[in-house]
């Protein structure tokens, strides 16, 4: 196979501007609304609350700041156990710790790669004091949110829905971000639409929206001087950033369609290889933010990861995520390992971790579901297994079909 690297790098997921962004930024500039107040902020709050179907949307500096204020709305206090998605980006769970809470990680399921409702039910049994759940929709694919919502309701728990990666994805026709007591979206540079940075908190309560707006602007009371009754934060979005997002919003559906076409091209192209794409559960319509794949257990070549670097061997007819990522990188395209589960992160090594059976970190059900065995010969939990066998593929909406075909060819070549 001839391997001429792409002249321009094919990214995992990069920003795509359309022109209107500059118009709204210029408008902010020319009217001197270079502030955390202005028409762009008002417009995008209105547009997003309408699109997602919530009472209030509050524009903030980042998805992470939105998650932090969500923890405050949820009433997380020092020492409180909070049940969290395990296979996610660390920003989902760090805000729990900002408020002194203790993340309890809940294993993933093979159906959606998201929080396993069975493991969540078990987590409530093992941690009956938990009153808050933080759920992420990984890679833009909705979790089994109706089951998870019902379990939360049965236990009187508050649900924080991290839809940072899933803007525009729906479950049974309802937008992600609208199922939780509070929802969060992100406009970070790698997300499906972007402001270069930025985020939003979504709520069904106008009163909560106003509390969050107040907290995010230093908790100023209604007085002629700076008067404070509560702790404040500088978390409000800039009107300049909001201008970029205002220009991007009309292109959300177009970006989703492009990402969906990329997912389907991989699915078709990789049919002959011993891999599957990240699953799409029934009733879900993802936004296809990232296309991912997972290698069949019996097509896995030896592959281990230390704390800093991987080690693998090549074998006839077999491959590993590291071998494939290196092969993709060699043609100037960017893939990435699956987000390393939180229970495997050194910073969270002492936190509880709940699987659907067993005592965590060593799960018999991974065998039943066709999962694989870790370097120590023990069956792995679902999150560790997906991390071991899976990877994120180049998913940039500016990637051409012929570039994608070449990437597919390189992946096939790894199993030769
Ligand atoms: C990006 C991301 C966040 C954080 O959003 P920022 O806007 O970057 O702060 C939170 N959770 C998940 C799952 C994300 O992917």
XYZ file of C-alpha atoms and ligand atoms in Angstrom:
431
model
C 0.000 0.000 0.000
C 1.278 3.449 -0.908
C 1.379 5.702 2.116
C 1.630 9.343 1.143
C 0.720 11.436 4.187
C -2.014 14.079 3.803
C -0.529 17.509 3.076
C -2.966 19.137 5.506
C -3.542 17.309 8.772
C -6.914 15.603 9.158
C -8.059 16.459 12.677
C -10.082 14.509 15.185
C -12.609 17.359 15.292
C -11.752 20.980 14.548
C -13.741 24.240 14.385
C -15.559 25.078 11.124
C -16.453 28.731 10.572
C -19.035 29.915 8.064
C -18.834 33.721 7.940
C -21.789 34.865 10.043
C -19.623 34.495 13.155
C -17.473 37.444 12.091
C -20.546 39.574 11.382
C -21.867 39.169 14.956
C -18.416 39.680 16.482
C -17.998 42.855 14.388
C -21.423 44.019 15.501
C -20.361 43.633 19.149
C -17.150 45.521 18.396
C -18.748 48.390 16.504
C -21.407 48.940 19.158
C -18.820 48.667 21.974
C -20.612 45.703 23.594
C -17.230 44.104 24.333
C -18.514 42.834 27.621
C -20.339 40.047 29.414
C -23.577 41.834 28.486
C -25.003 42.245 24.982
C -27.353 41.208 22.204
C -25.372 38.101 21.190
C -25.693 36.613 24.683
C -29.439 37.324 24.803
C -29.947 35.854 21.322
C -28.124 32.569 21.943
C -29.761 32.032 25.348
C -33.145 32.460 23.678
C -32.241 30.258 20.690
C -30.798 27.407 22.786
C -33.631 27.313 25.332
C -36.095 27.102 22.437
C -34.065 24.443 20.584
C -33.490 22.204 23.631
C -36.919 22.810 25.130
C -35.992 24.223 28.527
C -37.191 27.210 30.521
C -33.812 28.851 30.900
C -30.365 28.714 29.289
C -27.534 30.649 30.954
C -24.458 31.508 28.873
C -21.238 30.851 30.811
C -17.504 30.903 30.190
C -17.252 27.111 29.741
C -19.068 23.820 30.089
C -16.909 23.237 33.152
C -18.181 26.420 34.846
C -21.739 25.332 33.993
C -21.067 21.958 35.644
C -19.649 23.717 38.698
C -22.754 25.873 39.128
C -24.875 22.766 38.484
C -23.225 21.190 41.555
C -24.262 24.231 43.569
C -27.849 23.996 42.287
C -27.808 20.289 43.177
C -26.697 21.243 46.679
C -23.544 19.094 46.750
C -21.808 19.579 50.113
C -18.403 18.439 51.418
C -18.375 14.674 51.918
C -21.496 14.007 49.802
C -21.251 10.964 47.546
C -22.207 11.740 43.938
C -22.848 8.931 41.419
C -20.949 9.771 38.211
C -20.369 8.465 34.703
C -17.049 6.623 34.702
C -16.035 6.664 31.053
C -16.084 10.389 30.336
C -13.896 13.470 30.148
C -12.580 14.569 33.565
C -14.488 17.885 33.357
C -17.688 15.898 34.013
C -16.538 14.950 37.513
C -13.993 17.589 38.624
C -16.757 20.052 39.629
C -18.063 17.469 42.137
C -14.678 17.729 43.844
C -14.652 21.560 43.598
C -17.624 21.454 45.988
C -16.008 18.860 48.262
C -18.160 15.975 46.976
C -16.861 12.431 46.484
C -17.396 10.966 43.003
C -18.593 7.345 43.043
C -18.002 5.966 39.558
C -20.660 3.886 37.826
C -19.518 1.444 35.135
C -20.479 1.747 31.461
C -22.580 -0.624 29.352
C -21.766 -2.069 25.932
C -25.125 -0.945 24.451
C -24.396 2.788 24.505
C -20.902 3.077 26.066
C -22.632 5.285 28.636
C -23.650 4.776 32.276
C -25.116 1.304 32.825
C -28.609 1.667 34.367
C -28.173 -1.729 36.081
C -24.924 -0.568 37.692
C -26.605 2.726 38.676
C -29.376 0.864 40.486
C -26.702 -1.149 42.291
C -24.793 2.050 43.129
C -27.886 3.376 44.935
C -28.043 0.111 46.936
C -24.370 0.352 47.897
C -24.397 4.135 48.463
C -27.913 4.888 49.768
C -26.848 8.367 50.903
C -26.214 9.511 47.320
C -28.718 12.122 46.179
C -27.059 13.451 43.000
C -26.208 11.720 39.692
C -23.925 13.190 37.008
C -24.462 11.560 33.637
C -22.526 12.237 30.394
C -23.637 11.404 26.855
C -20.295 10.250 25.479
C -19.197 11.130 21.936
C -22.668 12.506 21.157
C -24.580 9.253 21.718
C -27.440 9.517 24.225
C -27.341 7.284 27.297
C -30.442 5.221 28.178
C -31.726 8.420 29.677
C -35.340 7.361 30.286
C -34.220 4.388 32.421
C -31.670 6.521 34.234
C -34.208 9.294 34.844
C -36.661 6.730 36.262
C -34.001 5.266 38.607
C -33.102 8.778 39.815
C -36.796 9.537 40.442
C -37.254 6.280 42.364
C -34.385 7.292 44.664
C -35.332 10.961 44.884
C -32.038 11.906 43.238
C -31.142 15.093 41.373
C -29.877 14.453 37.819
C -27.149 16.593 36.250
C -26.991 15.862 32.537
C -23.633 16.577 30.881
C -24.588 17.090 27.237
C -21.287 18.856 26.439
C -20.571 16.415 23.605
C -24.151 15.738 22.506
C -25.684 19.077 21.485
C -28.490 18.296 19.020
C -28.651 14.564 19.852
C -32.092 13.252 20.805
C -33.604 10.341 22.722
C -37.160 9.408 21.649
C -37.211 12.762 19.878
C -36.321 14.781 22.985
C -33.105 16.808 23.077
C -30.279 15.731 25.376
C -29.720 18.377 28.034
C -33.461 18.582 28.752
C -33.863 15.332 30.731
C -31.886 16.318 33.805
C -32.908 18.621 36.638
C -30.108 20.630 35.122
C -28.259 20.209 31.809
C -24.900 21.401 30.528
C -23.585 22.053 27.015
C -20.157 23.177 25.811
C -18.939 25.383 22.966
C -15.277 24.430 23.393
C -13.164 24.442 20.216
C -13.455 20.714 19.522
C -17.235 20.427 20.026
C -19.803 20.116 17.222
C -20.313 23.885 17.139
C -18.023 26.292 18.935
C -17.487 29.797 20.227
C -13.760 28.978 20.633
C -14.842 28.449 24.233
C -18.045 28.831 26.227
C -20.791 26.752 27.748
C -24.368 26.884 28.971
C -26.407 25.705 31.887
C -29.923 24.514 31.015
C -32.762 24.427 33.501
C -36.525 23.976 33.676
C -36.753 26.608 36.399
C -36.645 30.319 35.673
C -35.688 30.909 39.325
C -32.669 28.570 39.002
C -31.615 30.316 35.788
C -31.630 33.627 37.633
C -29.667 32.214 40.576
C -26.994 30.885 38.187
C -26.857 34.211 36.311
C -26.310 35.966 39.645
C -23.611 33.528 40.870
C -21.805 33.777 37.519
C -21.532 37.571 37.791
C -19.989 37.707 41.295
C -23.271 37.327 43.229
C -24.031 41.018 43.421
C -27.116 41.951 45.400
C -29.535 44.610 44.277
C -27.900 47.608 46.015
C -26.137 50.810 44.860
C -22.796 49.443 46.138
C -21.193 45.995 45.801
C -23.284 44.025 48.257
C -22.801 40.261 48.705
C -24.797 37.622 50.571
C -23.426 34.618 48.662
C -20.136 33.420 47.203
C -19.662 34.738 43.675
C -17.924 33.561 40.499
C -16.693 35.228 37.331
C -18.242 32.663 34.990
C -20.350 34.741 32.567
C -19.833 34.348 28.818
C -18.362 37.215 26.798
C -20.596 38.880 24.199
C -17.762 38.402 21.670
C -17.724 34.617 22.199
C -21.526 34.674 22.051
C -21.227 36.325 18.628
C -19.242 33.366 17.317
C -21.783 30.928 18.749
C -24.670 32.974 17.304
C -23.066 32.629 13.884
C -22.482 28.872 14.354
C -25.938 27.890 15.623
C -27.667 27.840 12.208
C -25.040 25.301 11.063
C -25.568 22.755 13.840
C -27.795 20.529 11.684
C -25.353 20.715 8.788
C -22.466 19.661 11.043
C -24.529 16.768 12.409
C -25.350 15.599 8.868
C -21.654 15.728 7.903
C -20.640 13.807 11.037
C -23.356 11.227 10.421
C -22.090 10.699 6.869
C -18.575 10.180 8.281
C -19.866 7.588 10.781
C -21.743 5.725 8.051
C -18.759 5.759 5.689
C -16.578 4.186 8.405
C -19.285 1.641 9.190
C -19.550 0.631 5.542
C -15.814 0.762 4.866
C -14.788 -1.280 7.920
C -17.326 -4.083 7.319
C -14.618 -6.562 6.344
C -12.438 -5.849 9.407
C -12.837 -7.474 12.855
C -14.153 -4.243 14.410
C -17.453 -2.516 15.196
C -18.390 1.122 15.387
C -19.497 2.752 18.642
C -23.053 1.460 19.183
C -26.242 3.448 18.667
C -28.930 2.211 21.041
C -32.598 2.021 20.157
C -34.544 5.298 20.402
C -31.326 7.370 20.126
C -30.416 9.822 17.413
C -26.798 10.828 18.132
C -25.127 13.989 16.858
C -22.256 11.725 15.697
C -19.682 14.113 17.189
C -16.921 11.470 17.159
C -16.836 8.209 15.249
C -15.226 5.458 17.316
C -14.497 1.790 16.801
C -13.787 -1.224 18.969
C -11.689 -4.251 17.998
C -13.253 -7.727 18.348
C -11.785 -9.525 21.399
C -10.239 -12.331 19.318
C -8.611 -9.824 16.927
C -6.736 -8.030 19.728
C -2.951 -8.246 19.547
C -1.095 -7.977 22.873
C -1.491 -4.373 24.093
C -0.852 -2.859 27.513
C -0.763 0.683 28.828
C 1.293 1.994 31.709
C 0.624 5.360 33.340
C 2.385 7.257 30.552
C 2.974 5.038 27.552
C 1.616 2.053 25.650
C 3.330 -1.146 24.598
C 2.098 -3.519 21.896
C 3.087 -6.313 19.543
C 1.996 -6.808 15.965
C 0.439 -10.157 15.117
C -0.888 -11.656 11.905
C -4.583 -10.777 11.456
C -4.673 -8.866 14.736
C -4.118 -5.301 15.870
C -4.508 -2.896 18.797
C -5.659 0.694 19.326
C -2.073 1.928 19.667
C -0.950 0.251 16.441
C -3.924 1.738 14.568
C -3.452 5.222 16.079
C 0.207 5.169 15.066
C -0.679 4.023 11.537
C -3.235 6.814 11.227
C -0.755 9.370 12.583
C 1.780 8.219 9.972
C -0.514 9.552 7.217
C -1.013 12.836 9.109
C -4.451 12.110 10.564
C -5.474 12.453 14.202
C -7.228 9.732 16.160
C -7.308 9.390 19.944
C -7.622 6.674 22.567
C -11.040 6.242 24.161
C -11.412 8.642 27.134
C -9.640 6.741 29.920
C -12.236 5.794 32.544
C -12.171 7.822 35.763
C -11.776 4.755 38.003
C -8.457 4.066 36.237
C -7.168 7.618 36.805
C -4.480 8.002 39.484
C -6.254 11.072 40.908
C -9.411 9.014 41.609
C -7.748 5.733 42.624
C -9.311 5.795 46.101
C -12.862 6.546 44.901
C -15.552 3.868 44.919
C -16.392 2.207 41.592
C -19.586 0.222 41.020
C -20.080 -2.417 38.317
C -23.301 -4.291 37.591
C -22.009 -7.277 39.562
C -18.873 -8.321 41.394
C -16.770 -5.904 43.390
C -15.611 -3.632 40.599
C -12.341 -3.558 38.670
C -12.753 -7.298 38.042
C -16.039 -8.196 36.457
C -17.254 -11.585 35.351
C -19.916 -10.067 33.135
C -17.241 -8.741 30.767
C -16.686 -12.399 29.815
C -20.364 -13.000 29.189
C -20.646 -9.910 26.988
C -17.588 -10.912 24.976
C -15.252 -8.603 26.831
C -11.560 -9.227 27.164
C -9.013 -10.054 29.772
C -6.551 -7.619 31.275
C -2.794 -7.981 31.446
C -3.195 -9.708 34.845
C -5.423 -12.366 33.266
C -8.544 -11.129 35.068
C -11.691 -10.091 33.205
C -12.019 -6.359 32.867
C -14.921 -4.117 33.781
C -16.821 -2.692 30.806
C -15.134 0.734 30.876
C -11.639 -0.734 31.065
C -12.488 -3.181 28.275
C -13.738 -0.442 25.906
C -10.649 1.639 26.749
C -8.456 -1.399 26.027
C -10.020 -2.283 22.649
C -11.493 0.996 21.389
C -10.328 4.224 19.774
C -11.671 7.514 18.400
C -11.285 7.919 14.646
C -10.564 11.126 12.729
C -14.043 12.709 12.645
C -13.463 16.198 11.295
C -16.361 17.470 9.200
C -13.878 18.939 6.697
C -12.348 15.509 5.961
C -13.020 14.515 2.327
C -14.457 11.091 1.364
C -11.191 10.167 -0.358
C -9.185 11.070 2.750
C -11.532 8.957 4.801
C -11.182 6.042 2.374
C -7.433 6.190 2.836
C -7.807 6.135 6.626
C -10.090 3.101 6.295
C -7.498 1.413 4.071
C -4.793 2.046 6.695
C -6.992 0.529 9.431
C -7.700 -2.545 7.274
C -3.963 -2.817 6.694
C -3.340 -3.111 10.438
C -5.261 -6.411 10.463
C -3.418 -7.850 7.440
C -15.810 19.275 26.726
C -16.462 18.585 27.833
C -16.733 19.237 29.043
C -16.194 20.582 29.385
O -16.606 21.614 28.582
P -15.644 22.924 28.464
O -16.503 23.883 27.721
O -14.428 22.499 27.712
O -15.335 23.373 29.843
C -17.450 18.552 30.011
N -17.864 17.291 29.814
C -17.606 16.625 28.676
C -18.123 15.235 28.526
C -16.884 17.236 27.659
O -16.592 16.557 26.548
